[in-house]
Every structure is written in C-alpha cells, then in structure tokens.
XYZ file of C-alpha atoms in Angstrom:
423
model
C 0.000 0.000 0.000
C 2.843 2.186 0.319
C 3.852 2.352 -3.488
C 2.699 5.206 -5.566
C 1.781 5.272 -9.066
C 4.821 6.461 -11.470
C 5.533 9.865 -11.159
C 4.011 10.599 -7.773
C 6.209 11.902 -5.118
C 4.984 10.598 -1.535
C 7.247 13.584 -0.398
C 5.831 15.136 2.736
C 3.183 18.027 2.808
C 1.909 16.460 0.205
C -1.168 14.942 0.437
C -4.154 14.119 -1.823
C -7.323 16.790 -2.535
C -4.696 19.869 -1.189
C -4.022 20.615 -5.399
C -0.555 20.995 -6.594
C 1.895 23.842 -7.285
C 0.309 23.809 -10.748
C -1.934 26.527 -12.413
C -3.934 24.869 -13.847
C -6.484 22.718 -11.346
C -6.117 18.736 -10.101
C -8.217 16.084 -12.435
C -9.508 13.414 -11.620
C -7.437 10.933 -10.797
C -7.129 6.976 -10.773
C -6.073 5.666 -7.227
C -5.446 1.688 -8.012
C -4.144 1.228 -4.587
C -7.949 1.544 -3.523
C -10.059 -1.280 -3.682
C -13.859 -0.137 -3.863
C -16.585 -2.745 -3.005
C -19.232 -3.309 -5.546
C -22.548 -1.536 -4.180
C -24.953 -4.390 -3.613
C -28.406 -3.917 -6.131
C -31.555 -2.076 -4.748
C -34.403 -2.027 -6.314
C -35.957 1.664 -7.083
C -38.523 1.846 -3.878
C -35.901 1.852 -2.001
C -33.264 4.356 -3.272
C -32.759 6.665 -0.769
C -33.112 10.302 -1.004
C -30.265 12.332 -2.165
C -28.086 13.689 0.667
C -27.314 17.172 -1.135
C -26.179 18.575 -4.956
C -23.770 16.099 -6.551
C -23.577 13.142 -4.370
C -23.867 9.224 -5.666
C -23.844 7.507 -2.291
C -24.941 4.082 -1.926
C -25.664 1.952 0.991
C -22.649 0.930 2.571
C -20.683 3.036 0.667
C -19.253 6.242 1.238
C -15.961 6.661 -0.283
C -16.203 10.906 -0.004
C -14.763 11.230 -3.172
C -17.033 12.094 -6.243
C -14.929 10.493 -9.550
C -17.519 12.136 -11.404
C -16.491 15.911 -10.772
C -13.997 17.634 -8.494
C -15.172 21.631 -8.864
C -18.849 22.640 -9.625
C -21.424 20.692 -7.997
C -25.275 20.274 -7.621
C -26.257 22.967 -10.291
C -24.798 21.169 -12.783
C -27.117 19.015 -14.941
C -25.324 18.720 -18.006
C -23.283 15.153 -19.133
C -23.675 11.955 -17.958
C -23.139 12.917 -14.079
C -26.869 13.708 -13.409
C -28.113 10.240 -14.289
C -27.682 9.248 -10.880
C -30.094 12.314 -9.580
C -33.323 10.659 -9.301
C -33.638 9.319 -12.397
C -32.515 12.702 -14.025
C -30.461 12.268 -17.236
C -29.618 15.709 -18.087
C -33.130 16.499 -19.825
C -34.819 20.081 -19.051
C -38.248 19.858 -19.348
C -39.766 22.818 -21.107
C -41.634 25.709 -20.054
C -45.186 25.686 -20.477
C -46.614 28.070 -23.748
C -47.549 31.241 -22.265
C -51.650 32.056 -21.958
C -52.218 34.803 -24.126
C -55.670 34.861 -23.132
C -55.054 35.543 -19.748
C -52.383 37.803 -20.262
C -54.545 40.054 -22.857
C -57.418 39.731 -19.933
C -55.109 41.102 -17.339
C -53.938 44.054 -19.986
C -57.225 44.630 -20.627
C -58.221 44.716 -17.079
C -55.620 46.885 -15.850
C -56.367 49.255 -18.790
C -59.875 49.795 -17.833
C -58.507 50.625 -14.227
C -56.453 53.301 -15.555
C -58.424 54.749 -17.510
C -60.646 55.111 -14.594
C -58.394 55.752 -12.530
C -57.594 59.082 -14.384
C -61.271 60.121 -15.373
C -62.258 60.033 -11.405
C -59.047 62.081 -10.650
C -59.904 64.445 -13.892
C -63.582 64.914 -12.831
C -63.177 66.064 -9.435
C -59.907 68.337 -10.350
C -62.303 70.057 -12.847
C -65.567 70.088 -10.588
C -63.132 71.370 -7.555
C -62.102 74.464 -9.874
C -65.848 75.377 -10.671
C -66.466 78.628 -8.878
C -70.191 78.097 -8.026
C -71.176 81.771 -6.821
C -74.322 82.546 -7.677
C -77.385 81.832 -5.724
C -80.284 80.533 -7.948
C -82.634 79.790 -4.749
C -82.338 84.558 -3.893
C -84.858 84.509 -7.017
C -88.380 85.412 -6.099
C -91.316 84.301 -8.386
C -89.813 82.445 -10.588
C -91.810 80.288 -13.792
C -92.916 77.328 -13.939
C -90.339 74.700 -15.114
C -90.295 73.323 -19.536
C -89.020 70.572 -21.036
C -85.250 70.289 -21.789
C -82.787 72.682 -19.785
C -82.357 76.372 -20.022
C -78.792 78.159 -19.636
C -78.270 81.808 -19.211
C -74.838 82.522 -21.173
C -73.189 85.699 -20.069
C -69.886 87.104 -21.033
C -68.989 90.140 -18.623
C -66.390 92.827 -18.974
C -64.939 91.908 -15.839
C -61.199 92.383 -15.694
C -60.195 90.354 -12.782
C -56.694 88.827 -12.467
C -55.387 91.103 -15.662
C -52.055 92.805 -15.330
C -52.140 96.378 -16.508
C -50.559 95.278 -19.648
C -53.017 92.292 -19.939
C -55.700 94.988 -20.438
C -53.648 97.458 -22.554
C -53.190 94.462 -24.636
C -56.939 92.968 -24.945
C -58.490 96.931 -24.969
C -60.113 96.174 -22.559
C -59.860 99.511 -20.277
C -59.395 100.393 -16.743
C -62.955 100.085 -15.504
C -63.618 98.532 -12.340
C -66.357 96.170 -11.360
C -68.308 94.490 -14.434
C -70.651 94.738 -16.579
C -72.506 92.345 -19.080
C -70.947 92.241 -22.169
C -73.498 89.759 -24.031
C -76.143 87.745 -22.736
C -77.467 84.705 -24.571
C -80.190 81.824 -23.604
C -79.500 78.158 -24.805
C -82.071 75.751 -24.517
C -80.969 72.194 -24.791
C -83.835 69.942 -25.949
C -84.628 66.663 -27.762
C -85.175 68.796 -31.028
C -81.893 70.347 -30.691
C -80.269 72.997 -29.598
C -81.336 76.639 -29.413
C -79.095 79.986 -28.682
C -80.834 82.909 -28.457
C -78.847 86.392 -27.568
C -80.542 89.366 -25.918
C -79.216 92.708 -26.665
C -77.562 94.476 -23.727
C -79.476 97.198 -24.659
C -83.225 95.797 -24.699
C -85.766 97.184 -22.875
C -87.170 95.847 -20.045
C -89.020 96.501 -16.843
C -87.221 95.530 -13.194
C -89.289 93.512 -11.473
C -89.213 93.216 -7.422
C -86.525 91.501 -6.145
C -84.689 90.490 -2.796
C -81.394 92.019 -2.607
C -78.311 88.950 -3.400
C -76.272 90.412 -0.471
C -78.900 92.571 1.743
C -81.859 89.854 1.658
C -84.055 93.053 1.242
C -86.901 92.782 -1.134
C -87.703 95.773 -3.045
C -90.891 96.355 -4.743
C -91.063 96.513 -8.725
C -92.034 100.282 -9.359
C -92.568 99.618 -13.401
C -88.711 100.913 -13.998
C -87.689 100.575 -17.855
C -84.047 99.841 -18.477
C -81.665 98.160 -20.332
C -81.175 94.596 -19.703
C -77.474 95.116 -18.536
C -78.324 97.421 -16.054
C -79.983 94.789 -14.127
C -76.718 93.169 -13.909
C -75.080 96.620 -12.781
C -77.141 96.887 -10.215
C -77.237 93.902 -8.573
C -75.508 91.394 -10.270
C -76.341 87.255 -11.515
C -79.513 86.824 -9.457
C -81.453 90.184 -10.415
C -80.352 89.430 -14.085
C -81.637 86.205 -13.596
C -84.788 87.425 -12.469
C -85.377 90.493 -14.842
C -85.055 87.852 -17.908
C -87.035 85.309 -16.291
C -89.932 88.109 -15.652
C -89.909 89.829 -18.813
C -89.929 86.350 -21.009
C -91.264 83.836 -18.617
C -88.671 81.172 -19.276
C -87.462 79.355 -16.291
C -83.595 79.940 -16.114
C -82.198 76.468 -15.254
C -78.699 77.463 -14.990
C -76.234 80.297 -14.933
C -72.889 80.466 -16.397
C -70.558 83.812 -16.532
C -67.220 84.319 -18.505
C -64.991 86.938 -18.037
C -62.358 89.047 -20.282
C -59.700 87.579 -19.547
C -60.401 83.610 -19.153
C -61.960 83.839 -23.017
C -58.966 84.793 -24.086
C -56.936 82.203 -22.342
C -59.406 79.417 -23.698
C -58.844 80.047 -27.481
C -54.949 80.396 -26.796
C -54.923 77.429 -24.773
C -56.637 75.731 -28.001
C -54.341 77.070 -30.124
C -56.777 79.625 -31.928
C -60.280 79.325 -33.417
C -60.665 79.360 -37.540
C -63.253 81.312 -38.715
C -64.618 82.804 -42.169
C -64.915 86.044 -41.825
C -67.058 87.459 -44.961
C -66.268 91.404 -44.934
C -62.781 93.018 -43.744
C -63.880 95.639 -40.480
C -61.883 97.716 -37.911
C -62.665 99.133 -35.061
C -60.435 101.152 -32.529
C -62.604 100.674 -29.654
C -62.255 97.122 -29.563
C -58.717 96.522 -31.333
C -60.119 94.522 -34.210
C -58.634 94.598 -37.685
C -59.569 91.817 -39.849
C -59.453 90.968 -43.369
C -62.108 89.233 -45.315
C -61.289 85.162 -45.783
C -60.493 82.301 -43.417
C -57.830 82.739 -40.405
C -57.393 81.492 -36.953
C -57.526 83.955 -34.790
C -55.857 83.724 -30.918
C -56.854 85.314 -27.663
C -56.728 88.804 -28.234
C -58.484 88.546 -32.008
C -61.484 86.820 -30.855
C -62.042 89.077 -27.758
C -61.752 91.757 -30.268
C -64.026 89.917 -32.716
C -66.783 89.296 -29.811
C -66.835 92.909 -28.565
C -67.083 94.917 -32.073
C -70.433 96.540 -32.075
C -69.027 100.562 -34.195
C -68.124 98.764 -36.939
C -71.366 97.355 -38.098
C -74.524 99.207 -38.852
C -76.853 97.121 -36.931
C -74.445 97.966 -33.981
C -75.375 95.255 -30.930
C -77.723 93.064 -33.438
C -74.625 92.471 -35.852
C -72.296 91.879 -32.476
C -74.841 89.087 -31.079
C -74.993 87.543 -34.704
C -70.627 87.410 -34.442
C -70.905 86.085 -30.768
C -73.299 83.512 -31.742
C -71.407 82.132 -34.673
C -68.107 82.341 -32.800
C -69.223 80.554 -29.595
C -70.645 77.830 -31.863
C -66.815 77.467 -33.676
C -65.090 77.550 -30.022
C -67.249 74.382 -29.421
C -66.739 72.769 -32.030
C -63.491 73.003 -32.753
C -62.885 72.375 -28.635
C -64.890 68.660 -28.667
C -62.613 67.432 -31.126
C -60.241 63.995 -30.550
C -57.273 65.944 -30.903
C -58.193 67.687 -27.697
C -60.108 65.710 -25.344
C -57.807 62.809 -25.633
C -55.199 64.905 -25.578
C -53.620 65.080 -22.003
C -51.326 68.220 -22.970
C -54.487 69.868 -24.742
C -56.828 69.100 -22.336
C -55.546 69.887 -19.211
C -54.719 73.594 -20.257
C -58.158 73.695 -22.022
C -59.874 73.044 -19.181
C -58.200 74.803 -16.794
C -58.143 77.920 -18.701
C -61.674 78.004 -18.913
C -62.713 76.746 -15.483
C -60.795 78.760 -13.321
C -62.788 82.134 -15.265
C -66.083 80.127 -15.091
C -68.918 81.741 -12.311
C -71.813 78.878 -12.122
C -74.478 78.548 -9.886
C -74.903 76.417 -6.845
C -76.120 73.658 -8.686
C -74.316 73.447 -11.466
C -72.461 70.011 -11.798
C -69.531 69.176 -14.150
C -72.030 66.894 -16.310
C -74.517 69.957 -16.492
C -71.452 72.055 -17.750
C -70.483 69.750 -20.221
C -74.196 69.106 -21.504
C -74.101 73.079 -22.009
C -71.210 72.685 -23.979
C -71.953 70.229 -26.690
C -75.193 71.608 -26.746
C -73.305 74.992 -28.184
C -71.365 73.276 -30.378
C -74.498 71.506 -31.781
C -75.747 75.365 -32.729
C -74.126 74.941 -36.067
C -75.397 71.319 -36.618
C -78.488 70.584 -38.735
C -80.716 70.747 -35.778
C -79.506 73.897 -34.166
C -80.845 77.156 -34.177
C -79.743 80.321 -33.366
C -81.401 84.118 -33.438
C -81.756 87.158 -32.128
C -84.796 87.687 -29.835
C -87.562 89.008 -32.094
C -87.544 92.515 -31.772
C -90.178 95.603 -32.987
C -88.044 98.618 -33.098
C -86.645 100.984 -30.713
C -88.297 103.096 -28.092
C -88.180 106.663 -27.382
C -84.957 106.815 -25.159
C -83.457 104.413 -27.937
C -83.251 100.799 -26.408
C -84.360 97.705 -27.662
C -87.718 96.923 -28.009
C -89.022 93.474 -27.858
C -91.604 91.962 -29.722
C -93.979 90.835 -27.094
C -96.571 87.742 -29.211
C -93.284 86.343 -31.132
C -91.411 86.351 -27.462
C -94.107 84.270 -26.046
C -94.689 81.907 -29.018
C -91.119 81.143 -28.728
C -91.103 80.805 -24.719
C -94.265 78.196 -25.683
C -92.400 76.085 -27.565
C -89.285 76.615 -25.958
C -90.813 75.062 -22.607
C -92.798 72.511 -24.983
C -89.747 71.529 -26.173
C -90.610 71.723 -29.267
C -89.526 73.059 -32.489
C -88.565 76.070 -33.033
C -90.748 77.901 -36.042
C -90.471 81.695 -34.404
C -87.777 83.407 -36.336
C -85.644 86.297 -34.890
C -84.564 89.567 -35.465
C-alpha cells in the first residue's frame, strides 16, 4: 500500500485533494491502490433520497470522493453525471406556452382601471375648480319649469386677475367692477339645440326683487331699463330674475365668462378658424380683420366678440358674431385631438374653469351638456337668433316683440320646435 503510481512523489506536505503547485487545477485521478466494493443492487422503492447537490452515495458506501467531478457541484445538470439524480439524465423539461388569453385579460383589465383611474381624478380636479357663486334659490317668483334645460350665457367685462398690460393688450380699459358684455339663452332639448342672444341694450321693466347680499326685497315700481343694467345693479340673481320676468322662461342654470379667461381658452386651443365674410376695424375694440379664413388667438377673438361701431346694426350684428363664434369655439374644442389629448386638455380646461362663475347647482355633467349643446348650434338641428324685436323706443333701447317672445317661450318650454324666427 505504500507504493505510488509512477511519477508521484509521496514527499511530505503532500497529500491528496490539497491541489498541486500547478496553475492549472487537479483532475480526476485513478487511485489503483484503492479497492472499492461493488454496491450491492436495490431495487428503485428503495433508493434513498439524495443527501445534497452532486452526491452518488450508496448503501454501505461512502468513499467521499465524487470520480464524477472535483469543482462545480449540484447545479450542474449537463453530461452523464446527473443520471444518478433521481432518475434525471440531463433532460430540461420545457416551459409551459404562455396564456395569451389571460395575459390580454389582465392588460385589458388593468387598462380599464387606468383609464378610470384618471377620469375620477380628472372629474373632481375640474368640478373642484368650478367657482359656483351665484345663488339661484335669492330669485323670487320664478316660472314654472319646460321641457329640456335652459342656460343663461353671459360674457362680462370683468377684468379680474389682468395685469395692466393684460388689459392694454386685450383693450379692454381700466374700468372697475363688471358689466354684461353679451347675454345669450341656450335651450338644450330633444329637437336640438337653441341659442338665443338678448341685446344688452333691450328694454325691459325691473321687477321686485330680494337684494343677493342685503336679503331686502324691493318692490317693482314699473322701472324701464336696459337689460345690462340689471346686472349693474345687482348682479347674476337680479339678471336672472329680470329675464325670467320679462320672457317667462325658467332659467335652469347660470354660467358667466370673463375678459380675460376667453382669451386664455382660445390660446390654450391654439386659436379658433373662422370665415370672416367682410374686412372691419374698429379702434374701440382693437379689431382689424381681413375678409377670408384665419385662426384667430386670444386677443383677435375678444376683439371679434366685442365689435359693435363697426357694423350698422351695432349690438344686433355683435350678437350675430358672438353667436357664430361661440358655436366654432365648441366645435373646434370637442374634437379627438383635444379631449384625448392630455397636454391639450388639461390647459383647455383649466383655462376656462378657473374664469367660469356657475351657480350652486351646477355640476360638471350639467357644464359639459351646455357645452356640446353649443357646439351643436351649427349642426343641422340647431338654431340660433336674435330675440324678435319691434323697433326701438323713445330713449333708444331695444324693443321686444312681445306675441313672437311668447310663441317662442311656448315652444321653448314645450320643447318643441322652433318655427319663431328672430330679429
């Protein structure tokens, strides 16, 4: 037993598994001076469990040497090694086929909760920036309620949150407080919509009223004046009521727009295109336009709104250009290219809602109703008009024509379809 195989050196220090002075790492190696005892069969119930990653061990054997490998160990699957593991010969069994069906259910799925997700946050960011100030419940006597809904539309000359150079830029002046700039009704019904604008300057009686901030009533005394003074002189509610008493049409819903917040909604668009059939100019209002097509921003379409010198039929011709410009604004805002838009939208709407004066009960889904129903002017069902109208009076306002006002009212809270025409 003490004679080594040729070439070994049984020099001291050196003993077997502590490697050599070579680089390159110990083989396997033959030992014929060990006699190993043949394992005796088992049969395959009774092979024990493996011990641990890379060990062959028998029944009454346990030599602690692996022939099979000297570095590496249990990972290893690969040559003929592993076909003592349990029956394990090396083979990998496959991975299952993925289930696209699933997988496109759980896309799907987690889609739909995005999308949610961000149309709950959206809604309540926009309904939180509503600024619902006005009071519907101060007005006194008040019609009886129509078919479809009725909005009162009014565009003010209110200046708030414009630098100095914001309203040397607009032309808008110095004035303070507000004043109604245009005033409009839209009734949205099952035979489309309707926009009607009455002239700042009609005539009309104040009615009695209780006072928005005094709760004071005071007594109608038969007072003519123009519609817009009613707003002067105590704001949304007694405008509210003075249209509501001098057409009998229940007002559903209020909704004010100021200066500077229109402007900021057509930039925020990126302009409005409109066809504009006669070049005009007018110094009071900044306007300069050439006949044709263009897209005009902020400060054009403020200017466009508030021309009334340039045309002879002075605020009749300024409704008609109100009209037919709120109706492109619409439009050309409910379009794909803005509403699924995230970078469009966002500024969109919060241009426009942080300007926006509602009433108290004025939802988000109410405010958007009002909105399609405006762009839905143009379509083939909508109508829009002046208020019929019978001349002027003495001290020169607006003088309505009273049977053509109440046919329209009629079918207006009939819901039906409009046959009155306008002025």
């Amino acid at each position: 037993m003490s004679d080594w195989p040729e070439g070994r050196n049984g020099g001291p220090g050196e003993r077997y598994g502590r490697g050599s002075a070579s680089p390159r790492p110990e083989s396997a190696r033959a030992m014929p001076h060990v006699r190993r005892r043949p394992a005796p069969p088992q049969s395959p119930p009774h092979i024990p469990p493996q011990q641990g990653p890379g060990y062959e061990d028998g029944p009454g054997y346990d030599s602690g040497y692996n022939t099979g490998q000297v570095y590496g160990g249990g990972g290893q699957r690969g040559g003929g090694h592993g076909a003592g593991r349990g029956g394990d010969s090396g083979y990998v069994q496959p991975r299952p086929a993925p289930n696209w069906g699933r997988r496109l259910k759980v896309g799907v799925l987690s889609l739909v909760v995005v999308v949610l997700a961000v149309s709950v946050g959206t809604y309540f960011w926009a309904d939180g920036k509503l600024k619902r100030e006005v009071d519907l419940s101060k007005v006194i006597d008040r019609p009886s309620e129509g078919d479809g809904t009725n909005y009162l539309v009014v565009g003010s000359d209110s200046r708030e949150g414009m630098t100095a150079e914001d309203k040397k830029k607009l032309h808008t002046g110095s004035a303070e407080g507000k004043r109604t700039d245009s005033m409009m009704i839209l009734h949205d019904g099952s035979n489309g919509p309707t926009l009607i604008s009455l002239p700042r300057d009609s005539n009309v009686e104040i009615p009695s009223f209780v006072g928005s901030e005094s709760g004071k009533k005071f007594a109608g005394t038969g007072r003519q004046v123009k519609l817009n003074a009613a707003y002067a002189e105590d704001g949304p509610e007694l405008l509210v009521r003075t249209v509501e008493f001098n057409t009998g049409l229940r007002i559903d819903h209020y909704v004010e727009i100021g200066f500077g917040g229109f402007a900021k909604i057509v930039d925020a668009i990126g302009g409005v295109e409109m066809d504009i059939p006669k070049a005009f100019k007018d110094k009071n209002s900044g306007a300069d336009f050439q006949a044709g097509k263009q897209t005009l921003n902020g400060e054009q379409s403020l200017a466009f709104v508030r021309t009334r010198y340039a045309f002879a039929g002075s605020d009749l011709d300024r409704t008609k250009n109100q009209q037919k410009f709120l109706a492109a604004l619409a439009s050309q805002t409910a379009t794909p290219s803005t509403i699924l838009n995230p970078f469009k939208l966002y500024p969109t709407m919060g241009a426009g809602l942080d300007t926006l004066i509602v009433d108290k009960d004025m939802s988000l889904w109410s405010l958007g109703n009002m909105f399609f129903a405006m762009k839905g002017v143009t379509g083939g069902e909508g109508t829009s008009m002046n208020i019929p109208l019978t001349g002027q009076s003495v001290n020169g306002n607006l003088v309505w024509d009273k049977a053509k006002v109440k046919q329209l009212v009629e079918q207006l809270k009939n819901d039906e379809k409009v046959t009155v025409k306008g002025s």
